[in-house]
Amino acid sequence: MTTLYQPFLEEAIAQITARLELSDYPIPEGFGSKSALAGKGSRQAQVTTTSYAFQSPKLRQIRAAHVQGGKALQVLNFVIFPRLNFDLPFFGGDLVTLPAGHLIAIDMQPLFQSREYQARYTDPILPRVQGFRDELEWGGDFPQEARAFFSPAVLWTRPDQDSVVKTTIFEAFRTYLDAYLSLVEQAVPVTDAGQIEQIRQAQLAYLRYRADKDPARAMFNRLYGREWTEEYIHGFLFDLERKMAGTAAS
Ligand code: DBV
């Protein structure tokens, strides 16, 4: 069975387990694992989406959605949402394999696009990841409105070969996450109320964008229906607004 991104998931869990004080993050009932049959006739295949979620003292939610549907449908979407009293970037990994090929986005997604923010959160990363950016071709068309949410260190590429995913992309993923966890280790809490409010607004803008534009929505709708999909997106994948409506999220 093809599970192209299983080693990525295992690498991520190994790194966060080794470097963070982890505890479980609740996954709503019915969203831990979901399966459906997709396709017709001899092409029919079971598609299973498995969810993973953790938290740590500085990170509000560390979560993964792993879609496994055979050779032509594999996805690992792995995102880290810092707590609102840290101005850390998000870690965003979108590793996607569809019949048309592979699509890879990995970045430390910034809260702010200022030069000062880049100096703290992009400049230390770039030297470690520039080799991968040079080696892998730019993935082309990129939603214009998404640009605000990416850093100058983004890796965006559409490799032709599985072997590139298993080698170079794997090394890149490992390196970005390792660099991100170093930023987390060094991060100190923000105490200024005005600054915390700016962080909150920036986190909400990111979250709303991702929930509204989730490129997986059509796929999930087809597989599991609309009701399940909207609940998965707003109740798990991008849950900050719900959590803020409940209690004071931090
Ligand atoms: N993307 C997600 C989640 C996914 C997921 C939660 C659980 O945010 C999968 C699954 N991404 C996914 C799939 C596709 C993409 C594409 C299935 C293919 C959609 C398709 O072709 O049908 C980065 N992901 C993409 C694309 C980009 C990203 C730019 C191409 C989109 C397009 O062609 O329109 N990651 C994505 C993104 C942001 C990010 C837009 C914005 C902040 O962090």
mmCIF file of C-alpha atoms and ligand atoms in Angstrom:
data_model
loop_
_atom_site.group_PDB
_atom_site.id
_atom_site.type_symbol
_atom_site.label_atom_id
_atom_site.label_comp_id
_atom_site.label_asym_id
_atom_site.label_seq_id
_atom_site.Cartn_x
_atom_site.Cartn_y
_atom_site.Cartn_z
ATOM 1 C CA MET A 1 0.000 0.000 0.000
ATOM 2 C CA THR A 2 1.282 3.425 -0.930
ATOM 3 C CA THR A 3 1.635 5.796 1.972
ATOM 4 C CA LEU A 4 4.064 8.321 0.559
ATOM 5 C CA TYR A 5 3.782 10.728 3.485
ATOM 6 C CA GLN A 6 3.764 8.252 6.399
ATOM 7 C CA PRO A 7 7.532 8.775 6.945
ATOM 8 C CA PHE A 8 6.924 12.558 7.051
ATOM 9 C CA LEU A 9 4.239 12.128 9.683
ATOM 10 C CA GLU A 10 6.513 9.869 11.726
ATOM 11 C CA GLU A 11 9.392 12.325 11.404
ATOM 12 C CA ALA A 12 7.189 15.201 12.566
ATOM 13 C CA ILE A 13 5.900 13.269 15.575
ATOM 14 C CA ALA A 14 9.440 12.161 16.468
ATOM 15 C CA GLN A 15 10.752 15.740 16.328
ATOM 16 C CA ILE A 16 7.961 17.306 18.346
ATOM 17 C CA THR A 17 8.081 14.487 20.905
ATOM 18 C CA ALA A 18 11.830 14.934 21.356
ATOM 19 C CA ARG A 19 11.786 18.728 21.603
ATOM 20 C CA LEU A 20 8.466 19.830 23.094
ATOM 21 C CA GLU A 21 6.603 19.195 26.302
ATOM 22 C CA LEU A 22 3.678 17.588 24.461
ATOM 23 C CA SER A 23 0.197 16.722 25.542
ATOM 24 C CA ASP A 24 -2.765 15.538 23.516
ATOM 25 C CA TYR A 25 -5.118 18.046 21.910
ATOM 26 C CA PRO A 26 -8.739 16.920 21.708
ATOM 27 C CA ILE A 27 -10.011 15.701 18.340
ATOM 28 C CA PRO A 28 -13.805 16.026 18.084
ATOM 29 C CA GLU A 29 -15.837 12.819 18.073
ATOM 30 C CA GLY A 30 -16.027 11.283 14.593
ATOM 31 C CA PHE A 31 -12.957 13.045 13.188
ATOM 32 C CA GLY A 32 -10.117 10.822 14.398
ATOM 33 C CA SER A 33 -10.450 8.585 11.370
ATOM 34 C CA LYS A 34 -12.888 8.662 8.469
ATOM 35 C CA SER A 35 -13.149 6.336 5.481
ATOM 36 C CA ALA A 36 -15.185 6.226 2.301
ATOM 37 C CA LEU A 37 -15.106 4.365 -0.991
ATOM 38 C CA ALA A 38 -14.272 6.589 -3.949
ATOM 39 C CA GLY A 39 -14.205 5.963 -7.673
ATOM 40 C CA LYS A 40 -15.986 3.369 -9.782
ATOM 41 C CA GLY A 41 -15.409 -0.209 -10.854
ATOM 42 C CA SER A 42 -11.833 -1.425 -10.835
ATOM 43 C CA ARG A 43 -10.666 2.049 -9.810
ATOM 44 C CA GLN A 44 -12.680 1.989 -6.641
ATOM 45 C CA ALA A 45 -10.518 2.622 -3.593
ATOM 46 C CA GLN A 46 -10.913 3.214 0.090
ATOM 47 C CA VAL A 47 -9.885 6.752 1.102
ATOM 48 C CA THR A 48 -9.056 7.186 4.773
ATOM 49 C CA THR A 49 -8.368 10.488 6.524
ATOM 50 C CA THR A 50 -6.635 10.215 9.893
ATOM 51 C CA SER A 51 -6.179 13.113 12.296
ATOM 52 C CA TYR A 52 -3.482 13.759 14.897
ATOM 53 C CA ALA A 53 -3.311 16.626 17.387
ATOM 54 C CA PHE A 54 -1.050 17.793 20.201
ATOM 55 C CA GLN A 55 -0.280 20.944 22.157
ATOM 56 C CA SER A 56 2.625 22.299 24.178
ATOM 57 C CA PRO A 57 3.186 25.222 26.552
ATOM 58 C CA LYS A 58 3.947 27.583 23.624
ATOM 59 C CA LEU A 59 1.904 25.934 20.851
ATOM 60 C CA ARG A 60 -1.887 25.991 20.911
ATOM 61 C CA GLN A 61 -2.441 23.279 18.334
ATOM 62 C CA ILE A 62 -0.113 21.001 16.394
ATOM 63 C CA ARG A 63 -2.222 18.992 14.013
ATOM 64 C CA ALA A 64 -2.003 16.721 11.034
ATOM 65 C CA ALA A 65 -4.532 15.441 8.544
ATOM 66 C CA HIS A 66 -3.309 12.400 6.629
ATOM 67 C CA VAL A 67 -5.315 11.317 3.588
ATOM 68 C CA GLN A 68 -4.517 7.901 2.140
ATOM 69 C CA GLY A 69 -6.338 6.788 -0.977
ATOM 70 C CA GLY A 70 -3.876 4.747 -3.002
ATOM 71 C CA LYS A 71 -1.106 5.768 -5.352
ATOM 72 C CA ALA A 72 -2.974 8.730 -6.882
ATOM 73 C CA LEU A 73 -4.291 10.298 -3.666
ATOM 74 C CA GLN A 74 -1.997 11.005 -0.760
ATOM 75 C CA VAL A 75 -2.029 14.153 1.389
ATOM 76 C CA LEU A 76 -0.318 15.252 4.549
ATOM 77 C CA ASN A 77 -1.419 18.655 5.801
ATOM 78 C CA PHE A 78 0.577 19.531 8.915
ATOM 79 C CA VAL A 79 0.121 22.891 10.646
ATOM 80 C CA ILE A 80 1.328 24.339 13.952
ATOM 81 C CA PHE A 81 -0.645 27.197 15.546
ATOM 82 C CA PRO A 82 1.279 29.021 18.303
ATOM 83 C CA ARG A 83 -0.498 30.323 21.390
ATOM 84 C CA LEU A 84 -1.713 33.889 21.090
ATOM 85 C CA ASN A 85 0.868 35.296 23.518
ATOM 86 C CA PHE A 86 3.728 34.338 21.173
ATOM 87 C CA ASP A 87 4.427 36.166 17.923
ATOM 88 C CA LEU A 88 5.860 33.003 16.338
ATOM 89 C CA PRO A 89 4.999 32.209 12.708
ATOM 90 C CA PHE A 90 2.825 29.201 11.893
ATOM 91 C CA PHE A 91 4.464 26.065 10.584
ATOM 92 C CA GLY A 92 2.606 25.088 7.414
ATOM 93 C CA GLY A 93 3.192 21.939 5.402
ATOM 94 C CA ASP A 94 0.910 20.941 2.528
ATOM 95 C CA LEU A 95 2.197 17.748 0.887
ATOM 96 C CA VAL A 96 -0.194 16.672 -1.818
ATOM 97 C CA THR A 97 -0.225 13.880 -4.398
ATOM 98 C CA LEU A 98 -3.106 13.794 -6.886
ATOM 99 C CA PRO A 99 -3.486 12.040 -10.249
ATOM 100 C CA ALA A 100 -1.902 15.141 -11.849
ATOM 101 C CA GLY A 101 1.215 14.868 -9.691
ATOM 102 C CA HIS A 102 2.845 16.133 -6.518
ATOM 103 C CA LEU A 103 2.416 19.595 -5.028
ATOM 104 C CA ILE A 104 4.528 20.666 -2.074
ATOM 105 C CA ALA A 105 4.252 23.804 0.096
ATOM 106 C CA ILE A 106 6.356 24.175 3.236
ATOM 107 C CA ASP A 107 6.826 27.448 5.094
ATOM 108 C CA MET A 108 7.008 29.282 8.387
ATOM 109 C CA GLN A 109 3.985 31.413 7.691
ATOM 110 C CA PRO A 110 4.379 34.913 9.095
ATOM 111 C CA LEU A 111 1.958 36.865 11.274
ATOM 112 C CA PHE A 112 3.316 40.133 9.896
ATOM 113 C CA GLN A 113 5.100 41.085 6.666
ATOM 114 C CA SER A 114 7.408 43.700 8.219
ATOM 115 C CA ARG A 115 11.168 43.712 7.665
ATOM 116 C CA GLU A 116 11.668 43.558 11.423
ATOM 117 C CA TYR A 117 9.563 40.372 11.640
ATOM 118 C CA GLN A 118 11.470 38.827 8.737
ATOM 119 C CA ALA A 119 14.754 39.655 10.426
ATOM 120 C CA ARG A 120 13.715 37.587 13.425
ATOM 121 C CA TYR A 121 11.834 34.729 11.772
ATOM 122 C CA THR A 122 12.992 34.402 8.138
ATOM 123 C CA ASP A 123 16.649 35.467 8.101
ATOM 124 C CA PRO A 124 17.724 32.725 10.535
ATOM 125 C CA ILE A 125 15.895 30.071 8.452
ATOM 126 C CA LEU A 126 16.884 31.035 4.895
ATOM 127 C CA PRO A 127 20.507 29.849 4.974
ATOM 128 C CA ARG A 128 19.368 26.412 6.132
ATOM 129 C CA VAL A 129 16.709 25.980 3.424
ATOM 130 C CA GLN A 130 18.109 27.926 0.457
ATOM 131 C CA GLY A 131 19.753 24.796 -0.979
ATOM 132 C CA PHE A 132 16.374 23.064 -1.291
ATOM 133 C CA ARG A 133 14.833 26.193 -2.816
ATOM 134 C CA ASP A 134 17.605 26.327 -5.416
ATOM 135 C CA GLU A 135 17.433 22.631 -6.215
ATOM 136 C CA LEU A 136 13.656 22.398 -6.614
ATOM 137 C CA GLU A 137 11.853 24.296 -9.335
ATOM 138 C CA TRP A 138 9.343 27.010 -8.324
ATOM 139 C CA GLY A 139 5.846 25.446 -8.420
ATOM 140 C CA GLY A 140 4.369 28.147 -10.658
ATOM 141 C CA ASP A 141 0.899 29.639 -10.330
ATOM 142 C CA PHE A 142 0.324 30.702 -6.775
ATOM 143 C CA PRO A 143 -2.941 32.228 -5.572
ATOM 144 C CA GLN A 144 -2.225 35.991 -5.423
ATOM 145 C CA GLU A 145 -4.178 36.481 -2.211
ATOM 146 C CA ALA A 146 -2.210 33.657 -0.532
ATOM 147 C CA ARG A 147 1.042 35.583 -0.863
ATOM 148 C CA ALA A 148 0.337 37.644 2.239
ATOM 149 C CA PHE A 149 0.483 34.469 4.276
ATOM 150 C CA PHE A 150 3.838 33.156 3.055
ATOM 151 C CA SER A 151 7.406 34.101 3.946
ATOM 152 C CA PRO A 152 10.374 34.701 1.621
ATOM 153 C CA ALA A 153 11.632 31.253 2.716
ATOM 154 C CA VAL A 154 8.673 29.308 1.295
ATOM 155 C CA LEU A 155 9.295 26.071 -0.541
ATOM 156 C CA TRP A 156 6.729 25.724 -3.328
ATOM 157 C CA THR A 157 7.331 23.056 -5.923
ATOM 158 C CA ARG A 158 5.690 20.346 -8.027
ATOM 159 C CA PRO A 159 8.211 17.516 -8.309
ATOM 160 C CA ASP A 160 7.696 14.988 -11.130
ATOM 161 C CA GLN A 161 9.249 12.017 -9.391
ATOM 162 C CA ASP A 162 8.220 10.066 -6.294
ATOM 163 C CA SER A 163 11.923 9.624 -5.624
ATOM 164 C CA VAL A 164 12.346 13.404 -5.217
ATOM 165 C CA VAL A 165 9.545 13.443 -2.657
ATOM 166 C CA LYS A 166 11.137 10.587 -0.731
ATOM 167 C CA THR A 167 14.612 12.140 -0.693
ATOM 168 C CA THR A 168 14.918 15.909 -1.229
ATOM 169 C CA ILE A 169 11.429 16.865 -0.067
ATOM 170 C CA PHE A 170 11.777 14.663 2.985
ATOM 171 C CA GLU A 171 15.085 16.321 3.884
ATOM 172 C CA ALA A 172 13.547 19.738 3.305
ATOM 173 C CA PHE A 173 10.564 18.954 5.519
ATOM 174 C CA ARG A 174 12.856 17.672 8.261
ATOM 175 C CA THR A 175 15.021 20.788 8.020
ATOM 176 C CA TYR A 176 12.163 23.328 8.030
ATOM 177 C CA LEU A 177 10.590 21.648 11.054
ATOM 178 C CA ASP A 178 13.902 21.440 12.893
ATOM 179 C CA ALA A 179 14.515 25.151 12.241
ATOM 180 C CA TYR A 180 10.977 26.009 13.334
ATOM 181 C CA LEU A 181 11.359 24.135 16.611
ATOM 182 C CA SER A 182 14.516 26.132 17.307
ATOM 183 C CA LEU A 183 12.477 29.329 16.944
ATOM 184 C CA VAL A 184 9.907 27.890 19.324
ATOM 185 C CA GLU A 185 12.555 27.026 21.903
ATOM 186 C CA GLN A 186 13.896 30.582 21.807
ATOM 187 C CA ALA A 187 10.508 32.315 21.860
ATOM 188 C CA VAL A 188 9.543 34.372 24.888
ATOM 189 C CA PRO A 189 5.955 35.334 25.700
ATOM 190 C CA VAL A 190 4.581 38.705 24.650
ATOM 191 C CA THR A 191 3.068 40.592 27.579
ATOM 192 C CA ASP A 192 2.015 43.904 26.005
ATOM 193 C CA ALA A 193 -1.775 43.920 25.598
ATOM 194 C CA GLY A 194 -1.680 45.938 22.360
ATOM 195 C CA GLN A 195 0.801 43.524 20.831
ATOM 196 C CA ILE A 196 -1.251 40.512 21.907
ATOM 197 C CA GLU A 197 -4.280 42.056 20.222
ATOM 198 C CA GLN A 198 -2.283 42.451 16.975
ATOM 199 C CA ILE A 199 -1.255 38.803 17.178
ATOM 200 C CA ARG A 200 -4.864 37.770 17.718
ATOM 201 C CA GLN A 201 -5.999 39.736 14.655
ATOM 202 C CA ALA A 202 -3.206 38.286 12.515
ATOM 203 C CA GLN A 203 -3.955 34.728 13.641
ATOM 204 C CA LEU A 204 -7.644 35.237 12.851
ATOM 205 C CA ALA A 205 -6.895 36.649 9.388
ATOM 206 C CA TYR A 206 -4.706 33.623 8.601
ATOM 207 C CA LEU A 207 -7.244 31.208 9.989
ATOM 208 C CA ARG A 208 -10.197 32.691 8.131
ATOM 209 C CA TYR A 209 -8.261 32.675 4.903
ATOM 210 C CA ARG A 210 -7.296 29.044 5.277
ATOM 211 C CA ALA A 211 -10.753 27.906 6.350
ATOM 212 C CA ASP A 212 -12.467 29.875 3.531
ATOM 213 C CA LYS A 213 -10.029 28.800 0.822
ATOM 214 C CA ASP A 214 -9.176 25.318 1.985
ATOM 215 C CA PRO A 215 -8.066 23.676 -1.281
ATOM 216 C CA ALA A 216 -9.143 20.302 0.096
ATOM 217 C CA ARG A 217 -12.790 21.290 0.552
ATOM 218 C CA ALA A 218 -13.952 19.927 -2.815
ATOM 219 C CA MET A 219 -12.155 16.644 -2.233
ATOM 220 C CA PHE A 220 -13.579 16.231 1.262
ATOM 221 C CA ASN A 221 -17.077 17.159 0.078
ATOM 222 C CA ARG A 222 -16.919 14.446 -2.565
ATOM 223 C CA LEU A 223 -15.581 11.834 -0.195
ATOM 224 C CA TYR A 224 -17.388 12.456 3.054
ATOM 225 C CA GLY A 225 -20.198 14.923 2.351
ATOM 226 C CA ARG A 226 -20.692 18.595 3.118
ATOM 227 C CA GLU A 227 -21.735 18.356 6.720
ATOM 228 C CA TRP A 228 -18.735 16.309 7.795
ATOM 229 C CA THR A 229 -16.407 18.543 5.742
ATOM 230 C CA GLU A 230 -17.524 21.897 7.194
ATOM 231 C CA GLU A 231 -17.367 20.481 10.700
ATOM 232 C CA TYR A 232 -13.895 19.076 10.055
ATOM 233 C CA ILE A 233 -12.649 22.414 8.706
ATOM 234 C CA HIS A 234 -14.136 24.697 11.370
ATOM 235 C CA GLY A 235 -14.190 22.273 14.286
ATOM 236 C CA PHE A 236 -10.744 20.755 13.853
ATOM 237 C CA LEU A 237 -8.449 21.855 10.998
ATOM 238 C CA PHE A 238 -8.916 25.601 11.573
ATOM 239 C CA ASP A 239 -10.634 25.791 14.942
ATOM 240 C CA LEU A 240 -9.392 29.052 16.507
ATOM 241 C CA GLU A 241 -12.632 30.983 16.082
ATOM 242 C CA ARG A 242 -14.647 28.207 17.704
ATOM 243 C CA LYS A 243 -12.159 27.995 20.567
ATOM 244 C CA MET A 244 -12.236 31.763 21.049
ATOM 245 C CA ALA A 245 -16.011 31.767 21.095
ATOM 246 C CA GLY A 246 -15.897 29.073 23.778
ATOM 247 C CA THR A 247 -13.359 30.343 26.279
ATOM 248 C CA ALA A 248 -10.446 32.759 26.180
ATOM 249 C CA ALA A 249 -8.059 30.837 23.933
ATOM 250 C CA SER A 250 -4.399 31.377 24.636
HETATM 251 N N1 DBV B 1 -4.738 21.868 2.040
HETATM 252 C C1 DBV B 1 -5.095 22.331 3.272
HETATM 253 C C2 DBV B 1 -5.652 21.218 3.985
HETATM 254 C C3 DBV B 1 -5.592 20.093 3.175
HETATM 255 C C4 DBV B 1 -5.023 20.517 1.929
HETATM 256 C C5 DBV B 1 -6.168 21.356 5.382
HETATM 257 C C6 DBV B 1 -6.265 18.253 4.645
HETATM 258 O O1 DBV B 1 -4.962 23.479 3.662
HETATM 259 C C7 DBV B 1 -4.807 19.719 0.777
HETATM 260 C C8 DBV B 1 -6.003 18.727 3.433
HETATM 261 N N2 DBV B 1 -3.895 21.347 -0.885
HETATM 262 C C9 DBV B 1 -4.625 20.223 -0.534
HETATM 263 C C10 DBV B 1 -5.150 19.628 -1.706
HETATM 264 C C11 DBV B 1 -4.747 20.432 -2.769
HETATM 265 C C12 DBV B 1 -3.975 21.497 -2.245
HETATM 266 C C13 DBV B 1 -3.418 22.548 -3.037
HETATM 267 C C14 DBV B 1 -5.981 18.377 -1.753
HETATM 268 C C15 DBV B 1 -5.038 20.236 -4.230
HETATM 269 C C16 DBV B 1 -6.315 20.891 -4.626
HETATM 270 C C17 DBV B 1 -6.682 20.515 -6.032
HETATM 271 O O2 DBV B 1 -5.863 20.703 -6.943
HETATM 272 O O3 DBV B 1 -7.791 20.030 -6.209
HETATM 273 C C18 DBV B 1 -0.825 25.655 -0.224
HETATM 274 N N3 DBV B 1 -2.159 23.897 -1.378
HETATM 275 C C19 DBV B 1 -2.677 23.674 -2.611
HETATM 276 C C20 DBV B 1 -2.329 24.787 -3.444
HETATM 277 C C21 DBV B 1 -1.639 25.682 -2.665
HETATM 278 C C22 DBV B 1 -1.541 25.080 -1.376
HETATM 279 C C23 DBV B 1 -1.090 27.028 -3.059
HETATM 280 C C24 DBV B 1 -2.741 24.949 -4.876
HETATM 281 C C25 DBV B 1 -4.054 25.633 -4.779
HETATM 282 C C26 DBV B 1 -4.694 25.892 -6.063
HETATM 283 O O4 DBV B 1 -4.256 25.320 -7.074
HETATM 284 O O5 DBV B 1 -5.685 26.632 -5.987
HETATM 285 N N4 DBV B 1 -1.099 25.973 2.068
HETATM 286 C C27 DBV B 1 -1.804 26.012 0.855
HETATM 287 C C28 DBV B 1 -2.331 27.417 0.847
HETATM 288 C C29 DBV B 1 -1.999 28.054 1.990
HETATM 289 C C30 DBV B 1 -1.228 27.110 2.728
HETATM 290 C C31 DBV B 1 -3.128 27.996 -0.256
HETATM 291 C C32 DBV B 1 -2.371 29.419 2.354
HETATM 292 C C33 DBV B 1 -1.987 30.055 3.452
HETATM 293 O O6 DBV B 1 -0.727 27.290 3.825
#
